[in-house]
Short mmCIF file of C-alpha atoms and ligand atoms in Angstrom, two decimals:
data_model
loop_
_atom_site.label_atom_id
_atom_site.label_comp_id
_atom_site.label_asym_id
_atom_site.label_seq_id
_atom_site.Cartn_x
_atom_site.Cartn_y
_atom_site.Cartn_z
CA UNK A 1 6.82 33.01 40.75
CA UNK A 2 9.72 31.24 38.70
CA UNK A 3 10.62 33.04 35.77
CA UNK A 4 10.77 31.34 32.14
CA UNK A 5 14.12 30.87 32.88
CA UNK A 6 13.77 28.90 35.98
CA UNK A 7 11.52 27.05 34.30
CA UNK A 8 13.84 26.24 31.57
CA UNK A 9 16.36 25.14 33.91
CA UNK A 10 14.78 23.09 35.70
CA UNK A 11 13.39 21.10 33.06
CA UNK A 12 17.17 20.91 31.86
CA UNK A 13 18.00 19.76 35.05
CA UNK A 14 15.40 16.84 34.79
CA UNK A 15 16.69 15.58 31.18
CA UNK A 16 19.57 14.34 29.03
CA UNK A 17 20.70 16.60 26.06
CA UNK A 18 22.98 15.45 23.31
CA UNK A 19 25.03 16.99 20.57
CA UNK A 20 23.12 16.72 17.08
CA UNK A 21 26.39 14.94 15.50
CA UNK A 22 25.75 11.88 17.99
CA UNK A 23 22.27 11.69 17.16
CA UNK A 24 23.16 11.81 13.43
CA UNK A 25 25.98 8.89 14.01
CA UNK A 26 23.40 6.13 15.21
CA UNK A 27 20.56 7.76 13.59
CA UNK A 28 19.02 4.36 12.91
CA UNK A 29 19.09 3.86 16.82
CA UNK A 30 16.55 6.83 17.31
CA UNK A 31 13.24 7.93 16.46
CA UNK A 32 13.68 11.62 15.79
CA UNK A 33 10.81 13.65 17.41
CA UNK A 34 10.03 17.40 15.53
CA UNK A 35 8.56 19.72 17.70
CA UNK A 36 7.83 22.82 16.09
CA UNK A 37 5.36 24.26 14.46
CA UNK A 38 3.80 22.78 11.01
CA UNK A 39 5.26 26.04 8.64
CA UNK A 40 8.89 25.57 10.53
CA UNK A 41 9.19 22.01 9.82
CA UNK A 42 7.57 22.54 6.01
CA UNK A 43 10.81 24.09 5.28
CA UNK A 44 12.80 21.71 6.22
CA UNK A 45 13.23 18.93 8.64
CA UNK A 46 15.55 15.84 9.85
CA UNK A 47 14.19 13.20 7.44
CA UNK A 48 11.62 10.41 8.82
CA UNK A 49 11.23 12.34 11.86
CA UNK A 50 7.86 12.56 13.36
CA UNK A 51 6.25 15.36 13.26
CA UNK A 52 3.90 16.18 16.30
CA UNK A 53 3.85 20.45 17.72
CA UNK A 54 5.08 21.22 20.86
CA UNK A 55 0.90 22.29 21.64
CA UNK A 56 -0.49 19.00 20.95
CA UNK A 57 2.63 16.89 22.50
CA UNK A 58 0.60 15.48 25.09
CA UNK A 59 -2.84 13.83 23.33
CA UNK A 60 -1.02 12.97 20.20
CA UNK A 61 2.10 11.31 21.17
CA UNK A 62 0.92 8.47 22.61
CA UNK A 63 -1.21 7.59 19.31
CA UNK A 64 2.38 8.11 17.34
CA UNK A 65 5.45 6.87 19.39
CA UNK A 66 3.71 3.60 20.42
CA UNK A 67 6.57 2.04 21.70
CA UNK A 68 7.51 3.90 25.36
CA UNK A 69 10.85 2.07 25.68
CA UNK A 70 12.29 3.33 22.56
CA UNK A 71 15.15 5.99 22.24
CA UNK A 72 13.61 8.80 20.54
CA UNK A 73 15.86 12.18 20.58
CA UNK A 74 13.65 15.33 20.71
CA UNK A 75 14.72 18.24 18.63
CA UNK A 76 12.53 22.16 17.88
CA UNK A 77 14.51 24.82 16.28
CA UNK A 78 16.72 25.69 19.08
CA UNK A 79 16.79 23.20 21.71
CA UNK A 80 14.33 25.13 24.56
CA UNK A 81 10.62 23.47 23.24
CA UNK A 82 12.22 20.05 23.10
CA UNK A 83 13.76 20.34 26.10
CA UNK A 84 10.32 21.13 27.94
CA UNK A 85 9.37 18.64 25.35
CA UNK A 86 11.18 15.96 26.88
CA UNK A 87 10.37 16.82 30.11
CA UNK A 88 6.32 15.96 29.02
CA UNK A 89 7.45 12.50 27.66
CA UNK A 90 9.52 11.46 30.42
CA UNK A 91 6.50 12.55 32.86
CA UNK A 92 4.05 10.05 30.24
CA UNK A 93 6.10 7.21 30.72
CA UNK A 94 8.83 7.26 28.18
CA UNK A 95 12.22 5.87 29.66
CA UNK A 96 14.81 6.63 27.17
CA UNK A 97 14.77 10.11 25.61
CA UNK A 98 16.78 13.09 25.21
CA UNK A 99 16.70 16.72 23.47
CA UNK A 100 18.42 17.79 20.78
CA UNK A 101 21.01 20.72 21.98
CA UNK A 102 20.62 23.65 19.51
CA UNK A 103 17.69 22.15 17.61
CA UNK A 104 17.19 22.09 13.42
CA UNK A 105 19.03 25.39 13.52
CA UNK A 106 22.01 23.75 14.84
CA UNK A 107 21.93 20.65 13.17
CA UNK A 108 21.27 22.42 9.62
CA UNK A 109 24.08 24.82 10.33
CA UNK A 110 26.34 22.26 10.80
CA UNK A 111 26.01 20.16 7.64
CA UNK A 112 24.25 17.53 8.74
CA UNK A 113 21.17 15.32 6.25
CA UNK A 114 18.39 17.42 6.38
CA UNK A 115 15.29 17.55 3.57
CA UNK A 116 12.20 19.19 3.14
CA UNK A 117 9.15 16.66 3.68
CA UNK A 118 6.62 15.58 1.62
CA UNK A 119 4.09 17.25 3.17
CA UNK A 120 -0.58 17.22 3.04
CA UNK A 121 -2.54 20.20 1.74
CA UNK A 122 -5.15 21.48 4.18
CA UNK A 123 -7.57 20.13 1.62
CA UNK A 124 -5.53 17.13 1.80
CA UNK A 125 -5.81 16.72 5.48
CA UNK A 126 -9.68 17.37 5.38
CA UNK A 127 -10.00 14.40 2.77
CA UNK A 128 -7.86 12.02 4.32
CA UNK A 129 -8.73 12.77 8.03
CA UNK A 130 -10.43 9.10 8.99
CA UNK A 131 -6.74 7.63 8.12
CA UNK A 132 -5.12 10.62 9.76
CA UNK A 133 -6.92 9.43 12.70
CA UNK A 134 -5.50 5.96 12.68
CA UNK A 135 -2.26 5.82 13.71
CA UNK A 136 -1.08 2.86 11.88
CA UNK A 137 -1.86 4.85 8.62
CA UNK A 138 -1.25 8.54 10.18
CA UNK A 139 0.51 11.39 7.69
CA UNK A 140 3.31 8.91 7.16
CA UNK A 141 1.08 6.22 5.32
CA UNK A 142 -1.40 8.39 3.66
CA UNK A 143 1.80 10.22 2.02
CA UNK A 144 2.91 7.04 1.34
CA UNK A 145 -0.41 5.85 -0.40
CA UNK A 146 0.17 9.27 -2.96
CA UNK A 147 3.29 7.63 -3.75
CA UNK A 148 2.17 4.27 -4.39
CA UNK A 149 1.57 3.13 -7.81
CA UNK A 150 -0.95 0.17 -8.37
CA UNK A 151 -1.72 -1.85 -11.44
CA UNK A 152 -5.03 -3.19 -11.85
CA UNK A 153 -5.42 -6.18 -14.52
CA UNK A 154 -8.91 -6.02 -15.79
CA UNK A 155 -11.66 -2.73 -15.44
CA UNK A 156 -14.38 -5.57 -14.49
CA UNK A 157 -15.89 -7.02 -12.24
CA UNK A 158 -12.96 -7.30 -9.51
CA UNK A 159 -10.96 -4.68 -11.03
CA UNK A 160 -13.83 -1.82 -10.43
CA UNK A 161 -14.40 -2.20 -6.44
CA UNK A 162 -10.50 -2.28 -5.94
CA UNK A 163 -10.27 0.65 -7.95
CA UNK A 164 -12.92 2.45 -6.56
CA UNK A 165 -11.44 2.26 -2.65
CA UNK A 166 -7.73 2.45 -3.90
CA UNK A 167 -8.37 5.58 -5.85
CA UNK A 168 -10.64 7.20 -2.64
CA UNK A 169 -7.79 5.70 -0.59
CA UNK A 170 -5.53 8.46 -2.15
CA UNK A 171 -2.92 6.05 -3.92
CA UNK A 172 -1.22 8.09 -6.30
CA UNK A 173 -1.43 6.04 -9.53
CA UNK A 174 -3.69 3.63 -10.50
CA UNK A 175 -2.74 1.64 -14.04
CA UNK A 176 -5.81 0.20 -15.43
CA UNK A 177 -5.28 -2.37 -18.44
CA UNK A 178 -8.69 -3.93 -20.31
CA UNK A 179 -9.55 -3.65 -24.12
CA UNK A 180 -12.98 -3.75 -23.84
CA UNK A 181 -15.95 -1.52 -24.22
CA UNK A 182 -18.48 -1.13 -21.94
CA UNK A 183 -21.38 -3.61 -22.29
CA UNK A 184 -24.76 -3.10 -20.92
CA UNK A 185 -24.21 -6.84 -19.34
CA UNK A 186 -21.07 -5.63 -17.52
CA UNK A 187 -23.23 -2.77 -15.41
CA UNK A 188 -24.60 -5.99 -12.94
CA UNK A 189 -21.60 -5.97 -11.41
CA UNK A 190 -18.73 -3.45 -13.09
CA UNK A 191 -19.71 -0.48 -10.57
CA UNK A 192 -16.93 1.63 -12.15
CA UNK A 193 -18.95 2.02 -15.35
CA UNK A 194 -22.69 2.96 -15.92
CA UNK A 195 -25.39 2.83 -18.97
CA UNK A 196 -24.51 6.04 -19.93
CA UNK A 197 -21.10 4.79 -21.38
CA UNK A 198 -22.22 1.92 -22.72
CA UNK A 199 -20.18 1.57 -25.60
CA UNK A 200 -16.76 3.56 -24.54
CA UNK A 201 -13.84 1.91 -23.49
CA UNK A 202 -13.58 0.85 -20.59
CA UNK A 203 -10.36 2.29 -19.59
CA UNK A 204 -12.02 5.55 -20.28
CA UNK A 205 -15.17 5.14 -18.37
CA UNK A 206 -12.64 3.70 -15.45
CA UNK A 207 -10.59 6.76 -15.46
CA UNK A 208 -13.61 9.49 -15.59
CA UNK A 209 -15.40 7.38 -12.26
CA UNK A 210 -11.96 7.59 -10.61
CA UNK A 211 -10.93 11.06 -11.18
CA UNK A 212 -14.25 12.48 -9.86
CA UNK A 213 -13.45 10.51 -6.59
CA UNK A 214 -9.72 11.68 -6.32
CA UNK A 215 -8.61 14.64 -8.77
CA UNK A 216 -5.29 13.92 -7.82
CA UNK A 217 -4.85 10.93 -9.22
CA UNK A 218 -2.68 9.83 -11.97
CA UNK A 219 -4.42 7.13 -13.78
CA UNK A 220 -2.38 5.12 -16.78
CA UNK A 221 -4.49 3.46 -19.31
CA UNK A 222 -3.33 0.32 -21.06
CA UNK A 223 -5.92 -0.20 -23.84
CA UNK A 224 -4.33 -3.30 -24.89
CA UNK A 225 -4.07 -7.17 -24.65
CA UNK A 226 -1.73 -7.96 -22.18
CA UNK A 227 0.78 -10.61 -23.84
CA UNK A 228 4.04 -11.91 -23.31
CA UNK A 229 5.22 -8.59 -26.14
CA UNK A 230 4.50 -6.07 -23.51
CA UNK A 231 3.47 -7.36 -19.51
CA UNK A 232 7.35 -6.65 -18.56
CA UNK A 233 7.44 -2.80 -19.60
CA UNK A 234 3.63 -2.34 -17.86
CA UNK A 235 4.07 -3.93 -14.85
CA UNK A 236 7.50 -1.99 -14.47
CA UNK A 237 7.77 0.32 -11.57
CA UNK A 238 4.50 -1.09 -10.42
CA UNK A 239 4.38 -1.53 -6.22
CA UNK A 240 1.31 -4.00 -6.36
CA UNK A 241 -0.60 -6.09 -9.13
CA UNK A 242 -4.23 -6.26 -8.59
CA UNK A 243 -5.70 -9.26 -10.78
CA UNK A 244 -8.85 -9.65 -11.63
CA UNK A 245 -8.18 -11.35 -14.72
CA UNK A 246 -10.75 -14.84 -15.96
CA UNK A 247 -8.43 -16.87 -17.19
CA UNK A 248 -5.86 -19.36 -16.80
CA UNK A 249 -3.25 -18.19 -19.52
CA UNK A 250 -3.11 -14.64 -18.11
CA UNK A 251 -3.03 -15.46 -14.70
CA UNK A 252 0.15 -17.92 -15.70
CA UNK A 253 1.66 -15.08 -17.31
CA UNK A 254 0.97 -12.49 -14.91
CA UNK A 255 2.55 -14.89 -12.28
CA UNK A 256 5.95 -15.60 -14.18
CA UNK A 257 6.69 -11.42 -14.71
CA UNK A 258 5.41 -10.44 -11.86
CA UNK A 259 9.01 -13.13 -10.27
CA UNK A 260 10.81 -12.21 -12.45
CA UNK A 261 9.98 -8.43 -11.57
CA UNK A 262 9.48 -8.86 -7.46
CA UNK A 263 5.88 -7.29 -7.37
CA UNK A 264 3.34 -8.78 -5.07
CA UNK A 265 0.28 -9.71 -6.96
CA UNK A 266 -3.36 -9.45 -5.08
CA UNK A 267 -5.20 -12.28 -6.68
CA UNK A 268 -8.60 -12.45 -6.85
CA UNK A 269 -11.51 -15.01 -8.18
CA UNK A 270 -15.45 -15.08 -8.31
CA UNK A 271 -17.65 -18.40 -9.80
CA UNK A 272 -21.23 -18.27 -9.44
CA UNK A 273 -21.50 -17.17 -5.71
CA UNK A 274 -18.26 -18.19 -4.63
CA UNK A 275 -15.11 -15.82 -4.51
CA UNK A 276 -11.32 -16.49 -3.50
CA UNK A 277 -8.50 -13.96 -2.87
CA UNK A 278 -4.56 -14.49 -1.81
CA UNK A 279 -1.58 -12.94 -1.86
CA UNK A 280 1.41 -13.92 -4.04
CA UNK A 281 4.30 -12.41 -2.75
CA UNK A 282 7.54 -13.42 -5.11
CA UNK A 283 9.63 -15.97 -3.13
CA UNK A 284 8.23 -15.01 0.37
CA UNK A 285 5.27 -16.89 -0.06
CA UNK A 286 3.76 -19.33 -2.92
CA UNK A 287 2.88 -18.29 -6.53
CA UNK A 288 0.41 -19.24 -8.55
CA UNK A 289 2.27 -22.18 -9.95
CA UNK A 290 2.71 -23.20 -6.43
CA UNK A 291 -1.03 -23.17 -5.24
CA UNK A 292 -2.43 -24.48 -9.39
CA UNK A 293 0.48 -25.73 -10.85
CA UNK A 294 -1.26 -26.68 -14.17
CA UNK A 295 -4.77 -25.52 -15.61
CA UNK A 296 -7.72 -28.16 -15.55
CA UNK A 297 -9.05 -29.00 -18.76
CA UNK A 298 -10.85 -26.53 -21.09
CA UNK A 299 -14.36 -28.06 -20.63
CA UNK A 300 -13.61 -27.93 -16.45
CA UNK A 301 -12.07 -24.61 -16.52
CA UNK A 302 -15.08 -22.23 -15.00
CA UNK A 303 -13.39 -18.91 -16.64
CA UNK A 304 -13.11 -20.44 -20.23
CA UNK A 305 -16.81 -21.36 -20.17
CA UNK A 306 -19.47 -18.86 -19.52
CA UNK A 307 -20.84 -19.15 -15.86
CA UNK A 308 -23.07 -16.85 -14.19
CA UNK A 309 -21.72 -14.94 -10.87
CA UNK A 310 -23.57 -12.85 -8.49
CA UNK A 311 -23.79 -9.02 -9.02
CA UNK A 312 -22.41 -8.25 -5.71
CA UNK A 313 -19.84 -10.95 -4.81
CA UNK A 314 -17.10 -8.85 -6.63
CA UNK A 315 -18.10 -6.35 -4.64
CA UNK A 316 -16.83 -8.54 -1.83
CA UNK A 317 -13.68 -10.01 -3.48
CA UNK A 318 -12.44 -7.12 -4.76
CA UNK A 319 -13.01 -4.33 -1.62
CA UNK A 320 -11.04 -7.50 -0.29
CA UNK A 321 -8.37 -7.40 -2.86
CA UNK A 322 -8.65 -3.02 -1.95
CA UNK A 323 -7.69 -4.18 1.89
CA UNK A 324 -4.70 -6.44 0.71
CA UNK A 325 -3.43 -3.68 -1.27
CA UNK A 326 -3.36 -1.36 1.03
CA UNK A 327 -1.72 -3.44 3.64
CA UNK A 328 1.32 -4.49 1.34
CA UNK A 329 1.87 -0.62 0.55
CA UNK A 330 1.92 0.18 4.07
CA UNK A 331 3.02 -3.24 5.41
CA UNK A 332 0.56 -3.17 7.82
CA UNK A 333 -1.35 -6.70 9.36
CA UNK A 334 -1.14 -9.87 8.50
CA UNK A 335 -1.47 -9.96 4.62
CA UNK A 336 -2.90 -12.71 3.20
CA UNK A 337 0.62 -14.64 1.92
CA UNK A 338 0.31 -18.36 2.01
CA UNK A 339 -3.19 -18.18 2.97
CA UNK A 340 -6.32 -18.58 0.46
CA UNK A 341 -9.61 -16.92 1.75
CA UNK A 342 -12.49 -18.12 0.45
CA UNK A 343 -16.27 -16.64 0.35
CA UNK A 344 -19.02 -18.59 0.09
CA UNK A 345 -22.26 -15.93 -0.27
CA UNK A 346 -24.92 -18.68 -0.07
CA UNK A 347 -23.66 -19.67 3.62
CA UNK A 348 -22.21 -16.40 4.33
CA UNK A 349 -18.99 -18.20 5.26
CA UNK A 350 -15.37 -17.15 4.97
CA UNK A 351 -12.62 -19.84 5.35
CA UNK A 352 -9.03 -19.82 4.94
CA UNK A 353 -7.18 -22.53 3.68
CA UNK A 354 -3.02 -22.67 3.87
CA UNK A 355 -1.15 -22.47 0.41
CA UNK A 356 2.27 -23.82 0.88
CA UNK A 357 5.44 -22.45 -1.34
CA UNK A 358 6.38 -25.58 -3.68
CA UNK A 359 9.89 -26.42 -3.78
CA UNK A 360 9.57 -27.90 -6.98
CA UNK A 361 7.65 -25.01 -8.42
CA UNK A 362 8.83 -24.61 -12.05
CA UNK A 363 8.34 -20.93 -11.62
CA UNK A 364 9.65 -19.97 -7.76
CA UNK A 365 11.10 -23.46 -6.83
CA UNK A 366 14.49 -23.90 -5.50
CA UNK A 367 15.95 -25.73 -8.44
CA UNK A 368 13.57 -23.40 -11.18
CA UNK A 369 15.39 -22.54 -14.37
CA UNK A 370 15.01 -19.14 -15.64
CA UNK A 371 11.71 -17.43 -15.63
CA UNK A 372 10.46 -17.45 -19.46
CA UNK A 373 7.46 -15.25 -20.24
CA UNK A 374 5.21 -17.41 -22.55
CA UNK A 375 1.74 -17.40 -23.74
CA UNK A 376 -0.68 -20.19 -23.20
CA UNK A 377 -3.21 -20.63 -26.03
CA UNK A 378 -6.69 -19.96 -25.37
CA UNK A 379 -7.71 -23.78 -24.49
CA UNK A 380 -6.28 -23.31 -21.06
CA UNK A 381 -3.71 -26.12 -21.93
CA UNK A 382 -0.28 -26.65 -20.47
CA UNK A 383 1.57 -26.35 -23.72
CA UNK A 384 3.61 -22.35 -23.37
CA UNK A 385 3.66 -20.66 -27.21
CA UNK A 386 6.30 -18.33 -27.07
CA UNK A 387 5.68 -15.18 -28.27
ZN1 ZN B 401 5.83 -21.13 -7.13
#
């Protein structure tokens, strides 16, 4: 019967090892592989290595390294796991990997970039387990929705399903702007609020729903107009915009900081039993201006008149506007940049209709002067007031 030993060297015999320093000179060239055991690489680990233990190697790695042909260098805490380690992946199908001589140990010992990850709670792991389970999201993404920080323009009717699935989502921060109270006309459709808090703001009632759904989360209220005076410091530091705002002038205004600061804006509409929803992604795709360069008149404008909308179509639009979200913060898919999807609830069709970047778009266009963040007066007219 072969001793550990023998075992050890023949697996050696069957693999390529490499000195840590080589692996840390083309570290870009490699995805690092941690083998060890979840309280060893707690304390410290190579970082954006993925972490999968030695004892479930062989049903997990397939779901994380997806790619078989790429280098990936295999390191434990002293070189003999990965080794065997390697051995495993080589016998799956990987064609170009190799273990780590002297492990973490080694490689911390000798100066090289090491950190201590960002790591899940086991209450963490229970909540979040249905996106642990995906590998496109895995530990990686879910750690990377606590991190996230998304503003959402308006507590209504868009705003509250976006907030409701962001928030159970996990992202970190959620910044909720709206100066209204609630309204016992908003609870049709405004699922964050309810007629017990009919008369509280709304960016309180917003941040008691969310909090029971995710204790964790940070939630910044803006009680406040939003207005050329103040949209640069909010939206600062912001990954994502969500709007659900009902009105030319903001959305114009929204679209010109949100260039001038670089953060993707989830847009989002609803009339009567119709919705829309795109992306505007600053400069990769078109903006606002691009897709409605100016407002139609007052009288034709649907969001400066009252019109009636279906209690659940927000519902729609704005668990859509969730799913955008999402997919920018983890840049996963196809997001929905350059394309308009639109919902119609009486057919129960969706269509999607191509929104081209203008190149004479006074905001984004090639030959645009400098971004200036003016107000439009309430009449939905073309004519910028600066503030
Ligand atoms: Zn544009």
């Amino acid at each position: 019967m072969p001793s550990p030993r023998d075992l050890l060297n023949a697996a050696k015999a069957e693999i390529t090892e490499i000195d840590p320093h080589e692996v840390a000179k083309n570290i870009s060239h490699y995805t690092l592989l941690d083998v060890r055991e979840p309280e060893e690489y707690e304390q410290g680990a190579v970082p954006g290595a993925v972490h999968i233990a030695r004892g479930n190697l062989e049903f997990s790695v397939e779901g994380r390294l997806l790619d078989k042909n790429a280098p990936i260098a295999v390191y434990c805490a002293g070189g003999v796991r990965s080794a065997f380690a390697t051995k495993t992946l080589q016998d799956l199908g990987y064609t170009d990997v190799v273990s780590v001589i002297g492990g973490f140990n080694k490689w911390k010992d000798e100066g090289l970039v090491w950190a201590k990850p960002a790591t899940m709670s086991a209450d963490q792991r229970n909540r979040y387990q249905r996106h642990l389970l995906l590998p496109e999201v895995g530990e990686k993404g879910q750690i990377k929705l606590f991190e996230s920080k998304v503003l959402l323009l308006g507590a209504g009717g868009l705003g509250s399903p976006a907030a409701l699935y962001l928030a159970a989502a996990g992202v970190g921060t959620l910044g909720i702007i709206d100066m209204d109270v609630v309204d016992a006309s908003n609870i049709q459709r405004q699922v964050l609020h309810n007629m017990d808090r009919v008369g509280m703001r709304k960016v309180e009632s917003a941040k008691i729903t969310l909090m029971g759904l995710n204790p964790d989360l940070k939630v910044n209220m803006y009680d406040e107009r939003l207005g050329a005076n103040n949209i640069l410091d909010i939206i600062d530091g912001y990954d994502v915009i969500v709007d659900g705002t009902d009105n030319f002038p903001t959305r114009y205004l929204v679209n010109d900081a949100a260039l001038l600061k670089k953060i993707p804006v989830v847009h989002g509409s609803i009339f009567r039993f119709e919705g829309q929803a795109t992306v505007f992604n600053p400069y990769v795709g078109p903006c606002y201006r691009c897709m409605i360069p100016e407002p139609p008149p007052a009288e034709l404008a649907p969001s400066c008149a009252e019109a009636g909308v279906l209690g659940v179509l927000p519902g729609i639009i704005g668990s859509i506007q969730a799913v955008e979200t999402i997919k920018l913060l983890l840049e996963l898919g196809d997001p929905l940049v350059g394309r308009l999807l639109s919902y119609d609830s009486l057919d129960q069709s969706f269509r999607t209709f191509k929104v081209r970047r203008d190149p004479s778009c006074p905001a984004c266009g090639e030959n645009a002067g400098p971004i200036q963040i003016a107000e439009y007066d309430d009449l939905c007219m073309p004519h910028p007031v600066q503030a």
